[in-house]
Amino acid sequence: MRDYIYGYFGISVEGRRSSKPALLDRLQSISGLILALFIVGHIFFTSSILLGKDAMYAETKLFEGTAFLDKPQPIVVSFAVLIIFSIFILHAALAMRKFPVRYREYRVLYTHAATLSHLETKLWIVQALSGFLMFFLASVHLYLMLTIPDKIGPYASSDRIYSDRMWILYALLMIMVIVHAMVGLYRLYLKWGIASDPNPRRSRKVLKMVMITAILLLSVLGYSALATYMRIGYEHRESYGERYLPGNGIVKGDME
Amino acid sequence: MSEKEIGKGRTLTFEILKYTPSDPESKPHFATYRLEETPGMTLFIALNMIREEQDPDLSFDFVCRAGICGSCGMMVNGKPLLACRTLTKDYPKGVIRLMPMPAFELLKDLSVNTGRWMNGMSKRVESWIHRSKERDISVLEERVEPEIAERTFELDRCIECGICVASCATALMRHDFVGAVGLNRIARFYVDPHDERSDEDFYELIGDDNGIFGCMALMACEDHCPKKLPLQEKIAFMRRKMASIK
Ligand code: HEM
Ligand code: SF4
Ligand code: FES
């Protein structure tokens, strides 16, 4: 009965407003925060390939649970992906409430951003657009990592990127996620502020520079790593499917 | 161009939106006017000269000419500004396009009805002191620490010009968004010790997606407010307070 009353009239039986909008606002920001921090870590970890195949190999084994299991278990990766995928879907569901949905809304937003010459207004459009595109781009990537967690490694990943042509998806997704996440972190500061901040206007200037720097650095790192996977995949194209074994040689098939 | 040369009078080109929504014959269009620039010319001066010399039908609003009354907000080359505080010399190209502020009811040409919007906002955020006991006006009010009073006065500097609303893409997309001016008003009563409203009471007024949670932190209000009100800081403050309601 309570739900019927609230559902139709937007007011509780006590005559009060629901606290749900507050909860949803918190969840939207918290989910964005987790995803953004995750993505920074993710870019650093995948960039281990820049240190060599052995470094990346060691890291994938670590993520397959060797820190606490006797044997690597790719299912550990699946499980982590499932958590990130869920947070991603939650975040997308909450954040898309802000999208311009009708033509008039889109039209006025576009006109305004084009004439106002105001960076943060433009950045919001960038965020909405990159968010929208990530519905598709990130879902493909997440689904693959969820279902074939055993096929991650210096050769397996490079083959996927070069021979299976996943580089197209990754090249697009990379810039989307970096820009979206860094603008998102800046937006988190603007939205919530810091209670003890003596000079919020100055902090905003500083954080805007941090955001721009982070976008540049992460892009350099991410695209260098992608190029390295491309090179390895190219060199390895004749032996597609063969897995990497550190130091003492190469084993055919999925034996590692 | 040096200021002296500008003072000598370059010719400015004004493109001004003309439209009377209440007249079925009227079609929105830009009318072009040319005008010789004079030293220290503001848009207020320029518009008056255009109206006197070229187009007596041109409509725009001014009262104080000093950035106090908040009635002369308009879009100047895409930016919402107070026309009385805007100097033509700041437009080196000499082409100035004027449009009425969006988000408000258009009356005619550059005149918009910000008053009606502000009135609705004031009612919506219950922009008055709420207290449980009737005030006895024959005795002095309780004293307030100057430092605390200062905080209220700081936010009271709002002139209701509507520039924050016209600059805000959220407000333009979502017409029932309360806007920075409304959130600033809430913050003003929040810090005022005379007002007895609790967090829960304020939540009743702005605790939804048309209120504080509708803000997407685009910061156009903060960057355009002619009174430089601390909107970034105060909106974030209200968000923290309202989001912690259980
Ligand atoms: C389909 C996927 C996604 C969509 C549709 C989406 C959409 C959005 C939108 C529209 C906003 C702005 C919300 C607002 O202004 O109130 C936003 C904020 C944010 N997004 Fe996303 N996003 C997606 C994925 C991601 C991912 C993968 C990350 C991190 C890597 C991320 C991190 C953030 C952060 C940190 C914020 C700021 C939080 C906030 O404004 O409350 N988002 N997202
Ligand atoms: S907050 Fe600033 S921009 Fe908004 S109405 Fe008040 S004075 Fe104008
Ligand atoms: S005329 Fe009063 S603020 Fe411009």
Coordinates of C-alpha atoms and ligand atoms in Angstrom, one line a residue:
Chain A
M1 CA 0.0 0.0 0.0
R2 CA 2.8 2.4 0.9
D3 CA 4.4 1.7 -2.4
Y4 CA 1.2 2.5 -4.3
I5 CA 0.8 5.8 -2.5
Y6 CA 4.4 6.8 -3.1
G7 CA 4.4 5.4 -6.7
Y8 CA 1.4 7.5 -7.7
F9 CA 1.7 10.6 -5.6
G10 CA 5.4 10.9 -5.0
I11 CA 4.8 11.3 -1.3
S12 CA 5.1 8.9 1.6
V13 CA 2.3 8.1 4.0
E14 CA 4.0 10.4 6.5
G15 CA 3.7 13.1 3.9
R16 CA 7.4 13.2 3.3
R17 CA 9.5 12.9 0.2
S18 CA 11.4 9.8 -0.6
S19 CA 15.0 9.6 0.3
K20 CA 15.6 7.5 -2.8
P21 CA 16.8 10.4 -5.1
A22 CA 19.6 11.0 -2.5
L23 CA 20.6 7.4 -2.6
L24 CA 20.6 7.3 -6.4
D25 CA 22.7 10.4 -6.5
R26 CA 25.2 8.9 -4.1
L27 CA 25.3 5.6 -6.0
Q28 CA 25.8 7.3 -9.3
S29 CA 28.9 9.1 -8.0
I30 CA 30.2 6.2 -6.0
S31 CA 29.9 3.8 -9.0
G32 CA 31.6 6.3 -11.2
L33 CA 34.4 6.7 -8.7
I34 CA 35.0 3.0 -8.4
L35 CA 35.1 2.6 -12.2
A36 CA 37.4 5.5 -12.7
L37 CA 39.9 4.3 -10.0
F38 CA 39.7 0.8 -11.5
I39 CA 40.4 2.1 -15.0
V40 CA 43.5 3.9 -13.8
G41 CA 44.8 0.7 -12.3
H42 CA 43.7 -1.3 -15.3
I43 CA 45.7 1.0 -17.7
F44 CA 48.8 0.7 -15.5
F45 CA 48.5 -3.1 -15.3
T46 CA 48.0 -3.7 -19.0
S47 CA 50.9 -1.4 -19.6
S48 CA 53.2 -4.0 -18.0
I49 CA 53.7 -5.2 -21.5
L50 CA 56.0 -2.2 -22.0
L51 CA 58.3 -3.8 -19.5
G52 CA 58.4 -7.0 -21.5
K53 CA 56.4 -10.2 -22.0
D54 CA 57.7 -11.8 -18.7
A55 CA 56.4 -8.9 -16.7
M56 CA 53.0 -9.1 -18.3
Y57 CA 52.9 -12.9 -17.9
A58 CA 53.8 -12.7 -14.2
E59 CA 51.0 -10.1 -13.7
T60 CA 48.3 -12.2 -15.4
K61 CA 49.2 -15.2 -13.3
L62 CA 49.0 -12.9 -10.2
F63 CA 45.5 -11.9 -11.2
E64 CA 44.6 -15.5 -11.7
G65 CA 45.0 -15.9 -8.0
T66 CA 48.6 -17.2 -7.5
A67 CA 48.9 -14.9 -4.6
F68 CA 46.5 -17.0 -2.5
L69 CA 46.0 -20.2 -4.6
D70 CA 48.6 -23.0 -5.5
K71 CA 47.5 -23.0 -9.2
P72 CA 46.4 -20.1 -11.4
Q73 CA 42.6 -20.1 -11.8
P74 CA 41.3 -17.9 -14.6
I75 CA 37.8 -18.1 -13.0
V76 CA 39.2 -15.6 -10.5
V77 CA 39.4 -13.1 -13.4
S78 CA 35.9 -13.9 -14.5
F79 CA 34.7 -13.2 -11.0
A80 CA 36.4 -9.8 -10.9
V81 CA 35.0 -8.9 -14.3
L82 CA 31.6 -9.8 -13.2
I83 CA 31.8 -7.3 -10.3
I84 CA 33.1 -4.6 -12.6
F85 CA 30.5 -5.4 -15.2
S86 CA 27.8 -5.1 -12.6
I87 CA 29.1 -1.7 -11.3
F88 CA 29.4 -0.6 -14.9
I89 CA 25.7 -1.5 -15.6
L90 CA 24.6 0.2 -12.4
H91 CA 26.5 3.4 -13.3
A92 CA 25.2 3.5 -16.8
A93 CA 21.6 3.0 -15.7
L94 CA 21.9 5.8 -13.2
A95 CA 23.9 8.2 -15.3
M96 CA 21.7 7.9 -18.4
R97 CA 19.0 9.6 -16.4
K98 CA 20.9 12.8 -17.3
F99 CA 21.1 12.3 -21.0
P100 CA 19.2 14.6 -23.3
V101 CA 16.5 12.2 -24.4
R102 CA 14.1 14.3 -26.5
Y103 CA 15.1 16.1 -29.7
R104 CA 14.4 19.5 -28.2
E105 CA 16.7 18.8 -25.2
Y106 CA 19.5 17.6 -27.5
R107 CA 19.0 20.6 -29.8
V108 CA 19.2 23.3 -27.1
L109 CA 22.2 21.5 -25.5
Y110 CA 24.0 21.5 -28.7
T111 CA 23.2 25.1 -29.6
H112 CA 24.2 26.3 -26.1
A113 CA 27.5 24.4 -26.0
A114 CA 28.3 25.7 -29.5
T115 CA 27.7 29.3 -28.6
L116 CA 28.6 29.6 -24.9
S117 CA 32.3 28.9 -25.3
H118 CA 32.5 27.2 -21.9
L119 CA 34.8 24.2 -21.4
E120 CA 32.9 22.4 -18.7
T121 CA 29.6 22.5 -20.6
K122 CA 31.4 21.0 -23.6
L123 CA 33.1 18.4 -21.4
W124 CA 29.7 17.3 -20.2
I125 CA 28.6 16.5 -23.8
V126 CA 31.9 14.7 -24.3
Q127 CA 31.0 12.7 -21.1
A128 CA 27.5 11.9 -22.2
L129 CA 28.6 10.9 -25.7
S130 CA 31.5 8.8 -24.5
G131 CA 29.2 7.2 -21.9
F132 CA 26.7 6.3 -24.6
L133 CA 29.3 4.8 -26.9
M134 CA 30.7 2.8 -24.0
F135 CA 27.4 1.0 -23.7
F136 CA 28.5 -0.9 -26.8
L137 CA 32.3 -0.7 -26.8
A138 CA 32.9 -1.6 -23.2
S139 CA 30.3 -4.3 -23.2
V140 CA 32.1 -6.2 -25.9
H141 CA 35.4 -6.1 -24.0
L142 CA 33.8 -7.0 -20.7
Y143 CA 31.9 -9.9 -22.2
L144 CA 35.1 -11.3 -23.7
M145 CA 37.0 -11.0 -20.5
L146 CA 34.1 -12.6 -18.6
T147 CA 33.9 -15.6 -20.9
I148 CA 37.5 -16.3 -21.9
P149 CA 39.5 -15.2 -18.9
D150 CA 42.0 -18.0 -19.7
K151 CA 43.0 -16.4 -22.9
I152 CA 44.9 -13.4 -21.4
G153 CA 48.7 -13.3 -21.8
P154 CA 51.5 -11.8 -23.8
Y155 CA 50.7 -13.9 -26.9
A156 CA 47.0 -14.6 -26.4
S157 CA 46.2 -10.9 -25.9
S158 CA 48.5 -9.8 -28.7
D159 CA 46.9 -12.3 -31.1
R160 CA 43.4 -11.1 -30.1
I161 CA 44.5 -7.5 -30.6
Y162 CA 46.3 -8.0 -33.9
S163 CA 45.0 -11.1 -35.6
D164 CA 41.4 -11.0 -34.3
R165 CA 41.4 -7.2 -35.0
M166 CA 40.3 -6.2 -31.5
W167 CA 42.6 -3.2 -31.8
I168 CA 39.9 -1.3 -33.6
L169 CA 37.6 -1.6 -30.6
Y170 CA 40.4 -1.0 -28.1
A171 CA 41.7 2.1 -29.9
L172 CA 38.2 3.6 -29.7
L173 CA 37.4 2.4 -26.2
M174 CA 40.7 3.7 -24.8
I175 CA 40.2 7.4 -25.5
M176 CA 36.5 7.2 -24.5
V177 CA 37.2 5.6 -21.2
I178 CA 40.2 7.8 -20.3
V179 CA 38.5 11.1 -21.1
H180 CA 35.2 10.0 -19.6
A181 CA 36.8 8.8 -16.4
M182 CA 39.1 11.8 -15.9
V183 CA 36.4 14.3 -16.6
G184 CA 34.2 12.2 -14.3
L185 CA 36.7 12.5 -11.4
Y186 CA 36.9 16.3 -12.0
R187 CA 33.1 16.4 -12.0
L188 CA 33.0 14.5 -8.8
Y189 CA 35.1 17.2 -7.2
L190 CA 32.8 19.9 -8.6
K191 CA 29.7 18.1 -7.5
W192 CA 30.7 17.3 -4.0
G193 CA 33.5 19.7 -3.1
I194 CA 35.6 19.1 -0.1
A195 CA 34.2 20.3 3.2
S196 CA 37.4 21.7 4.6
D197 CA 38.6 23.3 1.3
P198 CA 39.6 26.9 2.1
N199 CA 39.7 27.9 -1.5
P200 CA 37.4 25.9 -3.8
R201 CA 38.0 28.2 -6.8
R202 CA 41.7 27.6 -6.7
S203 CA 41.2 23.8 -6.2
R204 CA 39.1 23.8 -9.3
K205 CA 41.8 25.4 -11.3
V206 CA 44.4 23.0 -10.0
L207 CA 42.2 19.9 -10.5
K208 CA 41.4 21.0 -14.1
M209 CA 45.1 21.0 -14.8
V210 CA 45.4 17.6 -13.1
M211 CA 42.6 16.3 -15.3
I212 CA 44.2 17.4 -18.5
T213 CA 47.6 16.1 -17.5
A214 CA 46.1 12.7 -16.5
I215 CA 44.2 12.4 -19.8
L216 CA 47.5 13.0 -21.7
L217 CA 49.6 10.7 -19.6
L218 CA 47.1 7.8 -19.5
S219 CA 46.7 8.2 -23.3
V220 CA 50.4 8.0 -23.9
L221 CA 50.7 5.0 -21.6
G222 CA 47.6 3.2 -23.0
Y223 CA 48.3 3.7 -26.6
S224 CA 52.0 2.8 -26.2
A225 CA 50.8 -0.5 -24.6
L226 CA 48.3 -1.0 -27.4
A227 CA 51.1 -0.4 -30.0
T228 CA 53.3 -2.9 -28.2
Y229 CA 50.6 -5.6 -28.3
M230 CA 50.1 -4.8 -32.0
R231 CA 53.8 -5.4 -32.6
I232 CA 53.9 -8.6 -30.7
G233 CA 50.7 -9.8 -32.4
Y234 CA 52.2 -8.9 -35.8
E235 CA 55.4 -10.8 -35.1
H236 CA 53.4 -13.7 -33.7
R237 CA 50.8 -13.8 -36.5
E238 CA 52.2 -17.0 -38.1
S239 CA 52.0 -18.8 -34.7
Y240 CA 48.5 -17.5 -33.8
G241 CA 47.0 -19.4 -30.8
E242 CA 50.4 -20.5 -29.4
R243 CA 50.8 -19.5 -25.7
Y244 CA 53.7 -17.7 -24.1
L245 CA 55.8 -19.4 -21.4
P246 CA 58.3 -17.3 -19.5
G247 CA 62.0 -17.6 -19.8
N248 CA 62.5 -21.3 -20.7
G249 CA 60.6 -21.4 -24.0
I250 CA 57.3 -21.7 -25.7
V251 CA 54.7 -24.4 -25.4
K252 CA 52.2 -25.2 -28.1
G253 CA 48.5 -25.0 -27.2
D254 CA 46.8 -24.0 -24.0
M255 CA 49.1 -25.8 -21.6
E256 CA 50.3 -23.0 -19.4
Chain B
M1 CA 43.6 48.6 -32.1
S2 CA 44.6 51.0 -29.3
E3 CA 41.9 52.4 -27.0
K4 CA 42.4 55.9 -28.5
E5 CA 41.6 54.7 -32.0
I6 CA 38.5 52.9 -30.7
G7 CA 37.6 56.1 -29.0
K8 CA 37.7 57.8 -32.3
G9 CA 34.7 55.8 -33.3
R10 CA 34.9 52.6 -35.2
T11 CA 31.6 51.4 -36.6
L12 CA 30.0 48.7 -34.6
T13 CA 27.6 46.2 -36.1
F14 CA 24.7 45.0 -33.9
E15 CA 22.7 42.0 -34.9
I16 CA 19.7 41.9 -32.6
L17 CA 17.0 39.3 -32.4
K18 CA 13.6 40.8 -33.1
Y19 CA 10.5 38.9 -32.2
T20 CA 7.2 39.5 -30.5
P21 CA 5.7 36.1 -29.6
S22 CA 2.3 37.6 -28.8
D23 CA 1.9 39.0 -32.3
P24 CA 0.9 36.3 -34.7
E25 CA 2.4 38.3 -37.6
S26 CA 5.8 38.5 -36.0
K27 CA 8.6 36.2 -37.2
P28 CA 11.8 35.9 -35.3
H29 CA 14.7 37.4 -37.2
F30 CA 18.0 39.3 -36.7
A31 CA 17.9 43.0 -37.5
T32 CA 21.2 44.6 -38.2
Y33 CA 22.1 48.1 -37.0
R34 CA 25.3 50.1 -37.4
L35 CA 26.5 52.6 -34.9
E36 CA 29.5 54.7 -34.3
E37 CA 31.3 53.8 -31.1
T38 CA 31.9 56.4 -28.4
P39 CA 34.4 56.2 -25.6
G40 CA 33.3 54.1 -22.6
M41 CA 30.3 52.9 -24.5
T42 CA 28.2 50.2 -22.8
L43 CA 25.6 48.0 -24.4
F44 CA 23.1 50.1 -22.4
I45 CA 24.2 53.2 -24.2
A46 CA 24.4 51.5 -27.6
L47 CA 20.9 50.1 -27.3
N48 CA 19.4 53.4 -26.3
M49 CA 21.1 55.1 -29.2
I50 CA 19.7 52.5 -31.6
R51 CA 16.3 52.9 -30.2
E52 CA 16.4 56.7 -30.4
E53 CA 17.9 57.0 -33.8
Q54 CA 17.1 53.8 -35.7
D55 CA 14.4 51.6 -34.4
P56 CA 11.9 53.0 -31.8
D57 CA 10.2 49.6 -31.8
L58 CA 13.2 47.8 -30.3
S59 CA 12.5 46.4 -26.8
F60 CA 14.9 45.8 -24.0
D61 CA 15.0 46.2 -20.2
F62 CA 17.1 48.4 -18.0
V63 CA 16.6 50.1 -14.6
C64 CA 19.7 50.9 -12.6
R65 CA 22.4 51.0 -15.3
A66 CA 24.9 50.0 -12.6
G67 CA 24.7 46.2 -12.2
I68 CA 22.4 46.3 -9.2
C69 CA 18.8 45.7 -10.4
G70 CA 19.5 42.6 -12.5
S71 CA 17.1 43.5 -15.3
C72 CA 19.4 43.8 -18.2
G73 CA 20.7 40.2 -18.7
M74 CA 21.0 39.2 -22.3
M75 CA 23.0 36.9 -24.5
V76 CA 26.0 38.8 -25.9
N77 CA 27.8 36.8 -28.6
G78 CA 26.5 33.7 -26.9
K79 CA 27.4 34.7 -23.4
P80 CA 24.8 35.8 -20.8
L81 CA 25.9 39.2 -19.5
L82 CA 24.5 42.3 -17.8
A83 CA 24.3 44.7 -20.7
C84 CA 24.8 47.8 -18.5
R85 CA 28.1 46.4 -17.3
T86 CA 29.4 45.3 -20.8
L87 CA 31.7 47.6 -22.7
T88 CA 31.6 47.6 -26.5
K89 CA 35.4 48.0 -26.5
D90 CA 35.7 44.4 -25.3
Y91 CA 34.5 43.3 -28.7
P92 CA 37.6 43.9 -31.0
K93 CA 35.8 42.6 -34.1
G94 CA 33.1 45.2 -33.6
V95 CA 30.3 42.7 -34.3
I96 CA 27.9 42.1 -31.4
R97 CA 25.0 39.7 -31.6
L98 CA 22.3 40.2 -29.0
M99 CA 19.7 37.6 -28.1
P100 CA 17.2 37.4 -25.2
M101 CA 18.1 35.0 -22.5
P102 CA 16.7 31.6 -23.1
A103 CA 14.9 29.7 -20.2
F104 CA 12.7 32.7 -19.6
E105 CA 9.4 33.7 -21.1
L106 CA 10.2 36.0 -24.1
L107 CA 8.2 39.2 -24.1
K108 CA 9.6 41.0 -27.0
D109 CA 13.0 41.2 -28.7
L110 CA 15.5 41.4 -25.8
S111 CA 12.9 41.6 -23.0
V112 CA 12.3 38.5 -21.0
N113 CA 10.1 37.9 -18.0
T114 CA 12.7 36.9 -15.4
G115 CA 10.4 38.3 -12.7
R116 CA 7.8 35.6 -13.1
W117 CA 10.4 32.9 -13.1
M118 CA 12.1 34.3 -9.9
N119 CA 8.7 34.6 -8.2
G120 CA 8.0 30.9 -8.9
M121 CA 11.5 30.0 -7.6
S122 CA 11.0 32.0 -4.4
K123 CA 7.8 30.3 -3.7
R124 CA 9.2 26.9 -4.5
V125 CA 12.2 27.2 -2.1
E126 CA 10.0 29.1 0.4
S127 CA 12.3 32.0 0.3
W128 CA 11.5 33.5 3.7
I129 CA 12.5 33.0 7.3
H130 CA 10.8 30.0 8.9
R131 CA 10.5 30.1 12.7
S132 CA 8.2 28.5 15.2
K133 CA 7.4 31.4 17.4
E134 CA 5.7 34.6 16.2
R135 CA 8.2 37.4 16.1
D136 CA 7.5 40.3 18.4
I137 CA 8.5 43.4 16.4
S138 CA 8.6 45.6 19.4
V139 CA 11.7 43.9 20.7
L140 CA 15.1 43.7 19.1
E141 CA 16.0 40.6 17.1
E142 CA 18.5 38.1 18.8
R143 CA 22.0 39.1 18.0
V144 CA 23.9 37.2 15.4
E145 CA 27.7 37.0 15.3
P146 CA 29.0 39.4 12.6
E147 CA 30.9 36.6 11.0
I148 CA 27.7 34.5 10.6
A149 CA 25.7 37.4 9.5
E150 CA 28.4 38.1 6.9
R151 CA 27.8 34.6 5.4
T152 CA 24.2 35.3 4.9
F153 CA 24.8 38.7 3.4
E154 CA 27.4 37.3 1.1
L155 CA 24.7 35.0 -0.5
D156 CA 22.1 37.7 -0.3
R157 CA 24.0 39.7 -2.9
C158 CA 22.1 37.8 -5.6
I159 CA 20.3 40.3 -7.9
E160 CA 18.0 37.7 -9.5
C161 CA 19.4 38.6 -13.0
G162 CA 18.8 35.0 -14.2
I163 CA 22.2 34.8 -15.8
C164 CA 23.0 31.6 -14.0
V165 CA 19.8 30.1 -15.4
A166 CA 20.4 31.3 -18.9
S167 CA 24.0 29.9 -18.8
C168 CA 23.1 26.5 -17.5
A169 CA 22.5 23.8 -20.1
T170 CA 20.7 21.7 -17.5
A171 CA 18.2 24.4 -16.9
L172 CA 17.7 24.9 -20.6
M173 CA 17.1 21.2 -21.1
R174 CA 15.0 20.6 -18.0
H175 CA 12.7 23.5 -17.5
D176 CA 11.7 22.6 -13.9
F177 CA 15.3 22.5 -12.7
V178 CA 15.5 24.9 -9.7
G179 CA 18.7 26.5 -11.0
A180 CA 21.7 28.0 -9.2
V181 CA 19.8 31.0 -8.1
G182 CA 17.3 28.7 -6.3
L183 CA 20.0 26.6 -4.7
N184 CA 21.9 29.7 -3.7
R185 CA 18.7 30.9 -2.0
I186 CA 18.4 27.7 -0.1
A187 CA 22.0 27.9 1.0
R188 CA 21.4 31.5 2.2
F189 CA 18.6 30.4 4.5
Y190 CA 20.6 27.3 5.5
V191 CA 23.3 29.5 7.0
D192 CA 20.9 32.1 8.4
P193 CA 20.6 31.4 12.2
H194 CA 17.1 33.1 12.2
D195 CA 15.8 30.3 10.0
E196 CA 14.8 27.2 12.0
R197 CA 14.4 24.8 9.1
S198 CA 16.2 21.4 9.4
D199 CA 18.0 19.4 6.7
E200 CA 14.8 17.4 6.3
D201 CA 12.8 20.5 5.7
F202 CA 15.1 21.7 3.0
Y203 CA 15.1 18.2 1.5
E204 CA 11.3 18.5 1.1
L205 CA 12.0 21.5 -1.1
I206 CA 15.0 20.5 -3.2
G207 CA 15.5 16.7 -2.6
D208 CA 14.9 15.4 -6.1
D209 CA 16.1 15.4 -9.6
N210 CA 14.6 18.9 -10.3
G211 CA 16.4 20.2 -7.3
I212 CA 19.9 19.7 -6.0
F213 CA 20.4 16.2 -7.6
G214 CA 19.6 17.7 -11.0
C215 CA 22.8 19.7 -11.0
M216 CA 25.4 18.2 -13.3
A217 CA 28.2 20.5 -12.2
L218 CA 28.6 22.2 -15.5
M219 CA 29.8 25.3 -13.6
A220 CA 28.4 27.8 -16.1
C221 CA 26.5 29.5 -13.2
E222 CA 29.7 29.9 -11.3
D223 CA 31.6 31.2 -14.3
H224 CA 28.9 33.7 -15.4
C225 CA 27.3 35.1 -12.2
P226 CA 28.0 38.9 -12.4
K227 CA 28.1 39.0 -8.6
K228 CA 30.7 36.3 -8.4
L229 CA 28.6 34.4 -5.8
P230 CA 30.3 31.3 -4.6
L231 CA 27.9 29.0 -6.5
Q232 CA 30.4 26.1 -7.0
E233 CA 31.1 26.0 -3.3
K234 CA 27.5 26.5 -2.0
I235 CA 25.8 24.0 -4.4
A236 CA 28.4 21.3 -3.5
F237 CA 27.7 22.1 0.2
M238 CA 23.9 21.7 -0.3
R239 CA 24.5 18.5 -2.2
R240 CA 26.5 17.0 0.6
K241 CA 23.8 18.0 3.1
M242 CA 20.9 16.8 1.0
A243 CA 22.6 13.5 -0.2
S244 CA 23.2 12.4 3.4
I245 CA 19.4 12.4 4.2
K246 CA 18.4 8.8 5.1
Ligands
HEM1 C1 27.8 2.8 -20.7 C2 28.6 3.3 -19.8 C3 28.6 4.7 -19.2 C4 27.6 5.7 -19.3 C5 26.3 5.7 -20.1 C6 28.1 6.8 -18.5 C7 27.5 8.0 -18.4 C8 27.8 9.0 -17.6 C9 27.2 10.3 -17.5 C10 26.1 10.8 -18.4 C11 27.8 11.0 -16.5 C12 27.5 12.4 -16.0 C13 26.5 12.3 -15.0 C14 26.1 13.7 -14.4 O1 26.5 14.7 -15.0 O2 25.3 13.7 -13.5 C15 28.8 10.1 -15.9 C16 29.6 10.4 -14.8 C17 30.7 9.7 -14.5 N1 31.2 8.5 -15.1 FE1 30.2 7.5 -16.5 N2 29.3 6.4 -17.9 C18 29.6 5.1 -18.3 C19 30.7 4.4 -18.0 C20 31.7 4.9 -17.1 C21 32.9 4.2 -16.9 C22 33.4 3.0 -17.6 C23 33.6 5.0 -16.0 C24 35.0 4.8 -15.4 C25 35.9 4.2 -16.0 C26 32.8 6.1 -15.6 C27 33.1 7.1 -14.7 C28 32.3 8.2 -14.4 C29 32.6 9.1 -13.3 C30 33.7 9.1 -12.4 C31 31.5 10.0 -13.4 C32 31.3 11.2 -12.4 C33 30.2 10.8 -11.4 C34 29.1 11.7 -11.3 O3 28.9 12.6 -12.1 O4 28.2 11.4 -10.5 N3 31.6 6.0 -16.4 N4 28.8 8.9 -16.6
SF4_2 S1 23.1 33.8 -8.6 FE1 24.3 35.3 -9.7 S2 23.8 34.9 -11.9 FE2 22.2 33.8 -10.6 S3 20.5 35.3 -10.4 FE3 21.9 35.6 -8.6 S4 23.3 37.2 -9.3 FE4 22.3 36.5 -11.2
FES3 S1 20.3 47.8 -15.6 FE1 20.3 47.1 -13.5 S2 21.7 45.5 -13.6 FE2 21.8 46.3 -15.6

